[in-house]
Amino acid sequence: MNSSFGHHTIHQFDEELKALHTQIIEMGELVLNQLCLSLESVKYMDLSLAQGIIDREKVVDEMEVSADKTICAILVRRCPKGSDLRQVLSASKIVNCLEQIGDKTVKLANFVVLMHTTDQVNTHYFSLEDIYRLGGVSIEIVQSALEAFEELDAEQARQVVQYHLTLDQEFQKALHHLIDFLQAEKSNVNNTVSQVLMMKALERIGEHARQIAELVIYQLEGQEPTHHLPDLVEDFPVD
Amino acid sequence: MQNDMSTIDLTLPSSSFFNFQISRDRDNDLVAFGLPRMQCANVSVYYDSKLAVDDVNLKILPNEVLALIGPSGCGKSTLLRCLNRMNDTIQGCKVSGKITLDDQDIYASDMDVVPLRVRVGMVFQKPNPFPKSIYDNIAMAPRLHGLASTKAEMDEIVETSLHRAGLWDEVKDRLKQAGTGLSGGQQQRLCIARTIAVNPEVILMDEPCSALDPIATAKIEQLIDELRKEYTIVIVTHSMQQAARVSQRTAFFHLGKIIEVGATEKIFTNPSEELTERYITGHFG
């Protein structure tokens, strides 16, 4: 039972739901752009790019406030029901996920600023290959989740939920690389902690993208998002 | 009790006149078993040749508020009126199928509609107090049905009914005044008090708040919630917000058929039927 922005008896309601959808797509595009730029800034240790990302975070926050106002107005004015209600509930949570992704991109940018302020741009000893690989996967997941939202495509959303597992595996792999590195180079603990935090930020970005995908499924089909308990595995119990 | 209560005639008809006992100590053991208080099986209603209700099956559970929603002319009010045989008075109205109240066929040939309408009371869209005093509005039905043998007993029925309807404090000092002199919301609560004065089992409400302002509506909705503890309530409403607020289950009607019945929360967040979805989201109706 797909949501539709057309054919409500009250046409203005169609417009309001459509405007909310567009607002979230725009916020998603900005957040995705922030994510791509933050990885680029890490790759090239580009300070001005990193500072631009930090500055633009204000815009992400403003977009969140604006979307919240739209959601609140729809709830008050229209008392939505059925798929309309699910759309508004999903929108509220997706906006929150996007804001969280925005926060994580700032963490990545902050790493670049830290490297510059501590004069370590050319002297950090560890390889960022794992970060680039994790970053690549997280960009793909976020992009795909946003496409699923834009097109209201439950099938694509399910693929995102599945693909998210890849990011988890990449994250665990990267942690093991870091442990090997630390055992060999015990003097680089500070840098390694920074790298773990960056990796964790990327892992969280993927998790938020998965939540967005599950909310798309909820909006379209009414299926409640699942809550996974961590499996008892040999990997690190990170969540 | 106040001293200004009317002196009333306590010459009462015998309750043995009816084909079952009317008791003020109605036990509600059906609740424990979860059995339906009323049940409609393959009910169809015709107005002459026009089919108004089409093969409806519906269970009404004890101590629930069941909301009937649907666009105008979908048959919800017609079905409601069948539940205490109010349609008997309409010429050309023909009801088929079976409607039971506690497993008793209410359309059986030996069923007396007078006690039936005691057990299944009705509140209408427009408040319709009798052109009598507030006291007499409440006392009239218990008097007719022999539910009080002394004035003290009748006073108690009047006071209890007005208390239950949340009206006592507002009218206790003017029980002799005309019921028609009350505000719209008070008149509707007086009608509810009048209905519960004979201790019904089921209360039918046909858009009880459509003529009331938001505050009066809120008072009635609060009252419905309180009454649910003792009575089973079926309410027809055009306000989906009201259905969502007051009911535990909702039935959606369209063109005389029940499209979907279910928990109110489910109906208004994730209905199973496309037609229900289209109605509650305002795509038609």
Short mmCIF file of C-alpha atoms in Angstrom, two decimals:
data_model
loop_
_atom_site.label_atom_id
_atom_site.label_comp_id
_atom_site.label_asym_id
_atom_site.label_seq_id
_atom_site.Cartn_x
_atom_site.Cartn_y
_atom_site.Cartn_z
CA MET A 1 0.00 0.00 0.00
CA ASN A 2 2.16 2.82 -1.26
CA SER A 3 1.96 6.31 0.03
CA SER A 4 0.67 8.76 -2.49
CA PHE A 5 1.00 12.51 -2.54
CA GLY A 6 -1.94 12.88 -4.85
CA HIS A 7 -5.71 12.59 -4.69
CA HIS A 8 -6.39 13.62 -1.10
CA THR A 9 -9.76 15.32 -0.97
CA ILE A 10 -7.94 18.26 0.61
CA HIS A 11 -5.38 19.08 -2.11
CA GLN A 12 -3.32 21.26 0.22
CA PHE A 13 -2.55 18.13 2.27
CA ASP A 14 -1.00 16.55 -0.86
CA GLU A 15 1.18 19.62 -1.24
CA GLU A 16 2.26 19.52 2.40
CA LEU A 17 3.26 15.84 2.25
CA LYS A 18 5.09 16.42 -1.02
CA ALA A 19 6.90 19.44 0.45
CA LEU A 20 8.01 17.35 3.44
CA HIS A 21 9.33 14.64 1.13
CA THR A 22 11.23 17.21 -0.92
CA GLN A 23 12.62 18.85 2.21
CA ILE A 24 14.09 15.52 3.36
CA ILE A 25 15.51 14.75 -0.08
CA GLU A 26 17.27 18.12 -0.06
CA MET A 27 18.61 17.52 3.44
CA GLY A 28 19.77 14.06 2.35
CA GLU A 29 21.60 15.49 -0.66
CA LEU A 30 23.41 17.99 1.53
CA VAL A 31 24.37 15.35 4.09
CA LEU A 32 25.60 12.98 1.37
CA ASN A 33 27.64 15.81 -0.10
CA GLN A 34 29.10 16.53 3.34
CA LEU A 35 30.04 12.86 3.68
CA CYS A 36 31.80 12.74 0.29
CA LEU A 37 33.67 15.98 1.01
CA SER A 38 34.68 14.88 4.50
CA LEU A 39 36.31 11.75 3.09
CA GLU A 40 37.99 13.84 0.43
CA SER A 41 39.30 16.21 3.07
CA VAL A 42 40.73 13.23 5.00
CA LYS A 43 42.29 11.79 1.87
CA TYR A 44 44.05 15.06 0.90
CA MET A 45 44.32 16.45 4.43
CA ASP A 46 42.55 19.52 3.01
CA LEU A 47 42.07 21.97 5.87
CA SER A 48 39.88 24.51 4.03
CA LEU A 49 37.60 21.72 2.79
CA ALA A 50 37.33 20.38 6.36
CA GLN A 51 36.49 23.83 7.72
CA GLY A 52 33.83 24.25 5.02
CA ILE A 53 32.22 21.02 6.17
CA ILE A 54 32.20 22.18 9.79
CA ASP A 55 30.64 25.51 8.74
CA ARG A 56 27.95 23.83 6.63
CA GLU A 57 26.86 21.68 9.58
CA LYS A 58 24.84 24.73 10.71
CA VAL A 59 22.83 24.45 7.49
CA VAL A 60 22.15 20.76 8.18
CA ASP A 61 20.92 21.70 11.67
CA GLU A 62 18.70 24.45 10.25
CA MET A 63 17.23 22.00 7.76
CA GLU A 64 16.44 19.62 10.61
CA VAL A 65 14.64 22.37 12.54
CA SER A 66 12.73 23.36 9.40
CA ALA A 67 11.66 19.76 8.68
CA ASP A 68 10.58 19.34 12.31
CA LYS A 69 8.37 22.43 11.97
CA THR A 70 6.77 21.03 8.82
CA ILE A 71 6.15 17.70 10.56
CA CYS A 72 4.66 19.44 13.60
CA ALA A 73 2.37 21.56 11.40
CA ILE A 74 1.11 18.49 9.52
CA LEU A 75 0.41 16.65 12.79
CA VAL A 76 -1.50 19.61 14.20
CA ARG A 77 -3.40 20.58 11.06
CA ARG A 78 -4.11 17.25 9.40
CA CYS A 79 -4.06 14.56 12.12
CA PRO A 80 -2.69 12.11 9.52
CA LYS A 81 -3.72 8.48 9.48
CA GLY A 82 -2.75 5.27 7.74
CA SER A 83 0.10 5.64 5.25
CA ASP A 84 0.07 9.42 5.78
CA LEU A 85 0.73 8.90 9.48
CA ARG A 86 3.49 6.42 8.71
CA GLN A 87 5.04 8.86 6.26
CA VAL A 88 5.13 11.62 8.87
CA LEU A 89 6.48 9.32 11.59
CA SER A 90 9.16 7.99 9.23
CA ALA A 91 10.04 11.51 8.10
CA SER A 92 10.57 12.58 11.70
CA LYS A 93 12.99 9.70 12.33
CA ILE A 94 14.77 9.99 8.97
CA VAL A 95 15.45 13.67 9.61
CA ASN A 96 17.03 12.67 12.91
CA CYS A 97 19.18 10.01 11.17
CA LEU A 98 20.36 12.56 8.61
CA GLU A 99 21.28 15.02 11.32
CA GLN A 100 23.30 12.28 13.05
CA ILE A 101 25.09 11.48 9.80
CA GLY A 102 25.88 15.20 9.49
CA ASP A 103 27.38 15.15 12.98
CA LYS A 104 29.62 12.22 12.03
CA THR A 105 30.91 13.98 8.92
CA VAL A 106 31.98 16.85 11.18
CA LYS A 107 33.92 14.34 13.30
CA LEU A 108 35.82 13.27 10.19
CA ALA A 109 36.51 16.89 9.29
CA ASN A 110 37.64 17.57 12.84
CA PHE A 111 40.28 14.87 12.42
CA VAL A 112 41.78 16.84 9.53
CA VAL A 113 41.76 20.02 11.61
CA LEU A 114 43.46 18.13 14.46
CA MET A 115 46.20 16.83 12.15
CA HIS A 116 46.87 20.40 10.99
CA THR A 117 46.81 22.00 14.43
CA THR A 118 49.19 19.35 15.78
CA ASP A 119 51.48 19.48 12.74
CA GLN A 120 50.99 15.82 11.91
CA VAL A 121 49.75 16.24 8.34
CA ASN A 122 52.83 14.66 6.84
CA THR A 123 53.99 12.64 9.81
CA HIS A 124 51.11 10.40 10.79
CA TYR A 125 52.34 6.88 10.62
CA PHE A 126 49.33 4.86 9.76
CA SER A 127 47.67 4.00 6.46
CA LEU A 128 44.23 5.43 5.83
CA GLU A 129 43.34 2.77 3.27
CA ASP A 130 40.84 1.15 5.64
CA ILE A 131 39.16 4.52 6.21
CA TYR A 132 38.82 5.08 2.43
CA ARG A 133 37.37 1.60 1.95
CA LEU A 134 34.89 2.01 4.83
CA GLY A 135 34.09 5.50 3.58
CA GLY A 136 33.38 4.18 0.08
CA VAL A 137 30.94 1.60 1.43
CA SER A 138 29.23 4.11 3.72
CA ILE A 139 28.76 6.56 0.82
CA GLU A 140 27.19 3.80 -1.27
CA ILE A 141 24.84 2.81 1.56
CA VAL A 142 23.74 6.36 2.32
CA GLN A 143 23.26 7.11 -1.37
CA SER A 144 21.23 3.96 -1.89
CA ALA A 145 19.09 4.57 1.22
CA LEU A 146 18.34 8.10 0.02
CA GLU A 147 17.42 6.82 -3.44
CA ALA A 148 15.09 4.26 -1.86
CA PHE A 149 13.49 7.11 0.08
CA GLU A 150 13.23 9.40 -2.93
CA GLU A 151 11.70 6.73 -5.16
CA LEU A 152 9.73 5.12 -2.30
CA ASP A 153 11.23 1.80 -3.31
CA ALA A 154 10.85 -0.89 -0.63
CA GLU A 155 12.90 -3.41 -2.64
CA GLN A 156 15.90 -1.11 -2.82
CA ALA A 157 15.47 -0.34 0.88
CA ARG A 158 15.70 -4.08 1.64
CA GLN A 159 18.92 -4.27 -0.38
CA VAL A 160 20.35 -1.42 1.72
CA VAL A 161 19.54 -3.33 4.92
CA GLN A 162 21.40 -6.35 3.52
CA TYR A 163 24.32 -4.31 2.16
CA HIS A 164 24.79 -2.75 5.57
CA LEU A 165 26.20 -6.11 6.71
CA THR A 166 29.14 -5.53 4.34
CA LEU A 167 30.02 -2.36 6.21
CA ASP A 168 29.97 -4.25 9.51
CA GLN A 169 32.37 -6.82 8.09
CA GLU A 170 34.68 -4.12 6.69
CA PHE A 171 34.66 -2.41 10.07
CA GLN A 172 35.68 -5.57 11.90
CA LYS A 173 38.40 -6.24 9.32
CA ALA A 174 39.79 -2.73 9.74
CA LEU A 175 39.84 -3.12 13.54
CA HIS A 176 41.94 -6.28 13.20
CA HIS A 177 44.35 -4.43 10.87
CA LEU A 178 44.73 -1.72 13.48
CA ILE A 179 45.47 -4.23 16.23
CA ASP A 180 48.17 -5.81 14.10
CA PHE A 181 49.56 -2.35 13.44
CA LEU A 182 49.53 -1.40 17.13
CA GLN A 183 51.28 -4.60 18.14
CA ALA A 184 54.09 -3.76 15.73
CA GLU A 185 54.19 0.02 16.31
CA LYS A 186 53.37 0.58 19.95
CA SER A 187 54.36 4.24 19.84
CA ASN A 188 51.39 5.24 17.65
CA VAL A 189 48.56 4.74 20.11
CA ASN A 190 47.19 8.31 19.79
CA ASN A 191 46.91 8.13 16.03
CA THR A 192 45.37 4.70 16.21
CA VAL A 193 42.68 5.92 18.59
CA SER A 194 41.88 8.72 16.13
CA GLN A 195 41.60 6.19 13.36
CA VAL A 196 39.28 3.98 15.43
CA LEU A 197 37.04 6.96 16.10
CA MET A 198 36.90 7.78 12.38
CA MET A 199 36.10 4.19 11.55
CA LYS A 200 33.41 4.17 14.22
CA ALA A 201 31.92 7.36 12.76
CA LEU A 202 31.71 5.68 9.35
CA GLU A 203 30.21 2.55 10.87
CA ARG A 204 27.53 4.70 12.57
CA ILE A 205 26.82 6.47 9.28
CA GLY A 206 26.10 3.09 7.74
CA GLU A 207 23.86 2.20 10.68
CA HIS A 208 21.85 5.41 10.23
CA ALA A 209 21.52 4.65 6.52
CA ARG A 210 20.18 1.20 7.43
CA GLN A 211 17.64 2.84 9.75
CA ILE A 212 16.56 5.16 6.93
CA ALA A 213 16.03 2.14 4.69
CA GLU A 214 13.97 0.36 7.36
CA LEU A 215 11.87 3.50 7.83
CA VAL A 216 11.19 3.57 4.08
CA ILE A 217 9.90 -0.01 4.38
CA TYR A 218 7.77 1.00 7.39
CA GLN A 219 6.36 3.97 5.51
CA LEU A 220 5.44 1.88 2.50
CA GLU A 221 4.35 -1.39 4.08
CA GLY A 222 3.73 -0.68 7.76
CA GLN A 223 6.34 -3.25 8.76
CA GLU A 224 7.94 -2.16 12.03
CA PRO A 225 11.73 -1.71 11.93
CA THR A 226 13.54 -4.68 13.47
CA HIS A 227 15.73 -4.31 16.51
CA HIS A 228 18.77 -6.53 16.25
CA LEU A 229 20.53 -7.87 19.29
CA PRO A 230 24.26 -8.20 18.65
CA ASP A 231 25.27 -11.74 17.74
CA LEU A 232 27.65 -13.57 20.03
CA VAL A 233 30.58 -13.80 17.64
CA GLU A 234 34.30 -13.67 17.93
CA ASP A 235 34.40 -10.14 16.52
CA PHE A 236 34.58 -7.03 18.66
CA PRO A 237 31.30 -6.32 20.44
CA VAL A 238 30.89 -2.86 18.94
CA ASP A 239 27.55 -1.14 18.53
CA MET B 1 -30.74 14.13 48.25
CA GLN B 2 -32.25 17.55 47.69
CA ASN B 3 -35.65 18.45 49.04
CA ASP B 4 -36.87 19.83 45.77
CA MET B 5 -37.35 16.46 44.11
CA SER B 6 -40.66 16.07 42.37
CA THR B 7 -43.38 14.01 43.91
CA ILE B 8 -43.92 11.20 41.50
CA ASP B 9 -46.54 8.58 40.89
CA LEU B 10 -45.13 5.26 41.99
CA THR B 11 -47.93 3.12 40.62
CA LEU B 12 -45.72 0.87 38.61
CA PRO B 13 -46.36 -1.80 36.03
CA SER B 14 -45.10 -5.19 37.01
CA SER B 15 -41.70 -6.11 35.73
CA SER B 16 -43.02 -9.64 35.15
CA PHE B 17 -44.79 -8.14 32.15
CA PHE B 18 -41.50 -8.50 30.27
CA ASN B 19 -40.11 -11.70 28.90
CA PHE B 20 -36.94 -11.41 30.92
CA GLN B 21 -35.95 -9.88 34.19
CA ILE B 22 -34.59 -6.34 34.27
CA SER B 23 -32.07 -6.26 37.03
CA ARG B 24 -30.06 -3.42 38.47
CA ASP B 25 -27.47 -5.96 39.56
CA ARG B 26 -26.57 -7.02 36.06
CA ASP B 27 -23.60 -9.30 36.22
CA ASN B 28 -21.09 -8.97 33.47
CA ASP B 29 -19.59 -12.43 33.51
CA LEU B 30 -19.42 -12.40 29.73
CA VAL B 31 -16.35 -10.23 30.15
CA ALA B 32 -14.49 -13.06 31.80
CA PHE B 33 -15.21 -15.36 28.88
CA GLY B 34 -14.64 -12.71 26.20
CA LEU B 35 -17.93 -13.68 24.58
CA PRO B 36 -19.67 -11.14 22.39
CA ARG B 37 -22.40 -9.14 24.04
CA MET B 38 -24.13 -8.74 20.69
CA GLN B 39 -23.59 -10.51 17.43
CA CYS B 40 -24.77 -9.80 13.88
CA ALA B 41 -24.76 -12.78 11.52
CA ASN B 42 -25.37 -12.24 7.80
CA VAL B 43 -27.46 -9.17 8.49
CA SER B 44 -28.93 -7.41 5.47
CA VAL B 45 -31.33 -4.48 5.59
CA TYR B 46 -33.54 -3.27 2.77
CA TYR B 47 -35.50 -0.05 2.57
CA ASP B 48 -38.13 -1.33 0.12
CA SER B 49 -35.94 -2.59 -2.72
CA LYS B 50 -32.86 -0.59 -1.76
CA LEU B 51 -30.13 -2.59 -0.06
CA ALA B 52 -28.74 -0.49 2.82
CA VAL B 53 -26.78 -3.12 4.77
CA ASP B 54 -25.31 -6.04 2.87
CA ASP B 55 -24.59 -9.34 4.63
CA VAL B 56 -22.85 -7.89 7.67
CA ASN B 57 -21.18 -10.05 10.29
CA LEU B 58 -20.08 -8.24 13.44
CA LYS B 59 -19.35 -9.09 17.04
CA ILE B 60 -19.76 -6.49 19.76
CA LEU B 61 -17.64 -7.38 22.75
CA PRO B 62 -18.52 -6.57 26.37
CA ASN B 63 -17.18 -3.32 27.81
CA GLU B 64 -15.73 -2.13 24.55
CA VAL B 65 -16.45 1.01 22.61
CA LEU B 66 -16.95 -0.03 19.01
CA ALA B 67 -16.87 2.82 16.49
CA LEU B 68 -18.69 2.51 13.18
CA ILE B 69 -17.18 4.78 10.55
CA GLY B 70 -17.72 5.25 6.84
CA PRO B 71 -18.99 7.76 4.30
CA SER B 72 -22.58 9.01 4.40
CA GLY B 73 -25.09 6.43 3.26
CA CYS B 74 -22.78 3.46 3.93
CA GLY B 75 -25.27 1.76 6.26
CA LYS B 76 -23.61 2.33 9.62
CA SER B 77 -26.55 4.17 11.20
CA THR B 78 -28.98 1.67 9.69
CA LEU B 79 -27.10 -1.20 11.31
CA LEU B 80 -26.92 0.70 14.62
CA ARG B 81 -30.68 1.17 14.58
CA CYS B 82 -31.16 -2.56 13.95
CA LEU B 83 -29.40 -3.35 17.20
CA ASN B 84 -32.41 -2.26 19.25
CA ARG B 85 -34.98 -2.61 16.47
CA MET B 86 -35.46 1.12 16.00
CA ASN B 87 -35.95 0.35 12.31
CA ASP B 88 -39.19 -1.50 13.11
CA THR B 89 -41.01 1.80 12.91
CA ILE B 90 -39.77 2.57 9.41
CA GLN B 91 -42.18 1.47 6.74
CA GLY B 92 -40.61 -0.73 4.07
CA CYS B 93 -37.60 -1.63 6.20
CA LYS B 94 -36.82 -5.33 6.10
CA VAL B 95 -34.09 -6.96 8.18
CA SER B 96 -32.74 -10.44 7.41
CA GLY B 97 -30.06 -12.49 9.13
CA LYS B 98 -29.70 -12.85 12.85
CA ILE B 99 -28.87 -10.33 15.59
CA THR B 100 -28.41 -11.69 19.09
CA LEU B 101 -28.04 -10.07 22.49
CA ASP B 102 -26.37 -12.49 24.89
CA ASP B 103 -27.34 -15.30 22.47
CA GLN B 104 -30.98 -14.21 22.44
CA ASP B 105 -32.36 -13.50 18.95
CA ILE B 106 -33.67 -9.93 19.17
CA TYR B 107 -35.79 -10.41 16.05
CA ALA B 108 -37.46 -13.57 17.41
CA SER B 109 -41.26 -13.46 17.25
CA ASP B 110 -41.59 -13.62 21.04
CA MET B 111 -39.12 -10.78 21.66
CA ASP B 112 -40.73 -7.72 23.22
CA VAL B 113 -39.05 -4.58 21.89
CA VAL B 114 -39.80 -2.51 25.01
CA PRO B 115 -37.48 -4.43 27.36
CA LEU B 116 -35.07 -4.88 24.45
CA ARG B 117 -34.73 -1.11 24.24
CA VAL B 118 -34.15 -1.04 27.99
CA ARG B 119 -31.25 -3.44 27.58
CA VAL B 120 -30.01 -1.71 24.44
CA GLY B 121 -30.42 2.03 24.97
CA MET B 122 -29.89 4.76 22.40
CA VAL B 123 -28.53 8.29 22.35
CA PHE B 124 -29.31 10.32 19.27
CA GLN B 125 -27.46 12.91 17.23
CA LYS B 126 -29.55 15.82 18.47
CA PRO B 127 -30.19 16.05 22.21
CA ASN B 128 -33.90 15.28 22.69
CA PRO B 129 -34.88 15.75 26.34
CA PHE B 130 -38.57 15.39 27.13
CA PRO B 131 -40.34 18.73 27.75
CA LYS B 132 -40.38 17.93 31.45
CA SER B 133 -38.24 18.61 34.49
CA ILE B 134 -34.68 17.32 34.70
CA TYR B 135 -35.84 14.91 37.42
CA ASP B 136 -38.70 13.55 35.36
CA ASN B 137 -36.51 13.12 32.31
CA ILE B 138 -34.50 10.59 34.30
CA ALA B 139 -37.35 9.13 36.36
CA MET B 140 -39.75 8.48 33.51
CA ALA B 141 -38.24 5.23 32.20
CA PRO B 142 -37.48 3.65 35.61
CA ARG B 143 -41.03 4.53 36.62
CA LEU B 144 -42.44 2.89 33.50
CA HIS B 145 -40.35 -0.23 33.98
CA GLY B 146 -40.93 -0.57 37.69
CA LEU B 147 -37.37 -0.20 38.78
CA ALA B 148 -38.18 1.71 41.98
CA SER B 149 -40.84 0.97 44.55
CA THR B 150 -40.40 4.02 46.74
CA LYS B 151 -39.64 7.66 46.19
CA ALA B 152 -36.34 7.23 48.00
CA GLU B 153 -35.35 4.51 45.55
CA MET B 154 -36.32 6.69 42.61
CA ASP B 155 -34.37 9.61 44.04
CA GLU B 156 -31.37 7.36 44.25
CA ILE B 157 -31.75 6.23 40.65
CA VAL B 158 -31.99 9.86 39.51
CA GLU B 159 -28.97 10.95 41.52
CA THR B 160 -26.86 7.94 40.50
CA SER B 161 -27.73 8.37 36.83
CA LEU B 162 -26.89 12.06 36.88
CA HIS B 163 -23.64 11.30 38.70
CA ARG B 164 -22.68 8.68 36.12
CA ALA B 165 -23.45 11.11 33.34
CA GLY B 166 -21.24 13.71 35.03
CA LEU B 167 -24.17 16.13 35.31
CA TRP B 168 -25.15 15.97 38.98
CA ASP B 169 -23.05 18.86 40.22
CA GLU B 170 -24.35 21.10 37.47
CA VAL B 171 -28.06 20.38 37.99
CA LYS B 172 -28.51 19.17 41.59
CA ASP B 173 -30.01 22.52 42.67
CA ARG B 174 -32.45 22.79 39.79
CA LEU B 175 -33.93 19.35 39.31
CA LYS B 176 -37.42 20.81 38.92
CA GLN B 177 -36.42 23.02 36.06
CA ALA B 178 -37.08 22.00 32.48
CA GLY B 179 -34.52 19.73 30.83
CA THR B 180 -34.90 21.76 27.66
CA GLY B 181 -33.43 24.77 29.49
CA LEU B 182 -29.99 23.19 29.72
CA SER B 183 -27.17 23.88 27.27
CA GLY B 184 -26.72 21.54 24.28
CA GLY B 185 -23.92 19.57 25.92
CA GLN B 186 -25.85 19.32 29.20
CA GLN B 187 -28.97 18.19 27.34
CA GLN B 188 -26.98 15.43 25.64
CA ARG B 189 -25.56 14.29 28.99
CA LEU B 190 -29.12 14.39 30.37
CA CYS B 191 -30.14 12.08 27.52
CA ILE B 192 -27.26 9.76 28.40
CA ALA B 193 -28.31 9.86 32.07
CA ARG B 194 -31.85 9.04 30.95
CA THR B 195 -30.54 6.08 28.98
CA ILE B 196 -28.45 4.66 31.80
CA ALA B 197 -31.21 5.17 34.39
CA VAL B 198 -32.71 1.82 33.34
CA ASN B 199 -29.31 0.15 33.56
CA PRO B 200 -28.89 -0.99 29.95
CA GLU B 201 -26.29 -3.49 28.81
CA VAL B 202 -25.50 -1.83 25.52
CA ILE B 203 -25.65 1.87 24.66
CA LEU B 204 -25.97 2.88 21.02
CA MET B 205 -24.83 6.38 20.13
CA ASP B 206 -25.62 7.90 16.77
CA GLU B 207 -23.21 10.82 16.27
CA PRO B 208 -23.78 12.02 19.83
CA CYS B 209 -21.44 15.00 19.57
CA SER B 210 -22.15 16.32 16.11
CA ALA B 211 -24.24 19.19 17.47
CA LEU B 212 -21.87 20.05 20.32
CA ASP B 213 -18.93 22.43 20.77
CA PRO B 214 -15.42 21.03 21.49
CA ILE B 215 -15.66 21.32 25.28
CA ALA B 216 -19.08 19.65 25.42
CA THR B 217 -17.72 17.02 23.03
CA ALA B 218 -14.73 16.40 25.32
CA LYS B 219 -17.08 15.95 28.29
CA ILE B 220 -19.16 13.40 26.38
CA GLU B 221 -16.01 11.55 25.26
CA GLN B 222 -14.73 11.46 28.84
CA LEU B 223 -18.13 10.14 29.87
CA ILE B 224 -18.02 7.43 27.18
CA ASP B 225 -14.67 6.31 28.52
CA GLU B 226 -16.05 6.06 32.04
CA LEU B 227 -19.27 4.35 30.96
CA ARG B 228 -17.28 1.67 29.16
CA LYS B 229 -16.40 0.14 32.54
CA GLU B 230 -20.04 -0.80 33.03
CA TYR B 231 -21.59 -0.81 29.59
CA THR B 232 -20.90 -1.86 26.05
CA ILE B 233 -21.02 1.08 23.66
CA VAL B 234 -21.47 1.24 19.90
CA ILE B 235 -20.94 4.70 18.44
CA VAL B 236 -21.52 5.95 14.93
CA THR B 237 -19.36 8.93 14.19
CA HIS B 238 -18.28 10.92 11.17
CA SER B 239 -15.27 12.19 13.08
CA MET B 240 -12.36 9.81 12.64
CA GLN B 241 -10.55 11.70 15.38
CA GLN B 242 -13.40 10.91 17.71
CA ALA B 243 -13.40 7.24 16.68
CA ALA B 244 -9.65 7.14 17.31
CA ARG B 245 -10.04 8.82 20.69
CA VAL B 246 -12.91 6.88 22.20
CA SER B 247 -13.01 3.40 20.69
CA GLN B 248 -11.09 0.20 21.21
CA ARG B 249 -12.24 -1.32 17.93
CA THR B 250 -13.38 0.31 14.72
CA ALA B 251 -15.48 -1.05 11.88
CA PHE B 252 -15.27 0.61 8.48
CA PHE B 253 -18.41 0.47 6.31
CA HIS B 254 -18.67 1.15 2.60
CA LEU B 255 -21.75 0.73 0.40
CA GLY B 256 -23.52 -1.32 3.04
CA LYS B 257 -20.68 -3.77 3.60
CA ILE B 258 -18.18 -4.02 6.42
CA ILE B 259 -14.83 -3.64 4.73
CA GLU B 260 -12.68 -4.06 7.81
CA VAL B 261 -13.04 -4.43 11.59
CA GLY B 262 -10.07 -4.29 13.90
CA ALA B 263 -8.25 -2.64 16.76
CA THR B 264 -8.65 1.12 16.40
CA GLU B 265 -4.90 1.72 16.51
CA LYS B 266 -4.36 -0.74 13.66
CA ILE B 267 -7.19 0.67 11.55
CA PHE B 268 -5.79 4.20 11.83
CA THR B 269 -2.11 3.41 11.34
CA ASN B 270 -1.90 0.39 9.10
CA PRO B 271 -5.26 -0.88 7.85
CA SER B 272 -5.34 -4.14 5.94
CA GLU B 273 -7.71 -3.00 3.21
CA GLU B 274 -6.88 -0.48 0.51
CA LEU B 275 -10.40 0.98 0.70
CA THR B 276 -10.03 1.66 4.44
CA GLU B 277 -6.65 3.27 3.80
CA ARG B 278 -8.14 5.51 1.12
CA TYR B 279 -11.01 6.55 3.38
CA ILE B 280 -9.03 7.30 6.54
CA THR B 281 -6.40 9.25 4.59
CA GLY B 282 -9.11 11.40 3.06
CA HIS B 283 -8.88 10.19 -0.53
CA PHE B 284 -12.67 9.78 -0.70
CA GLY B 285 -15.76 10.09 1.46
#
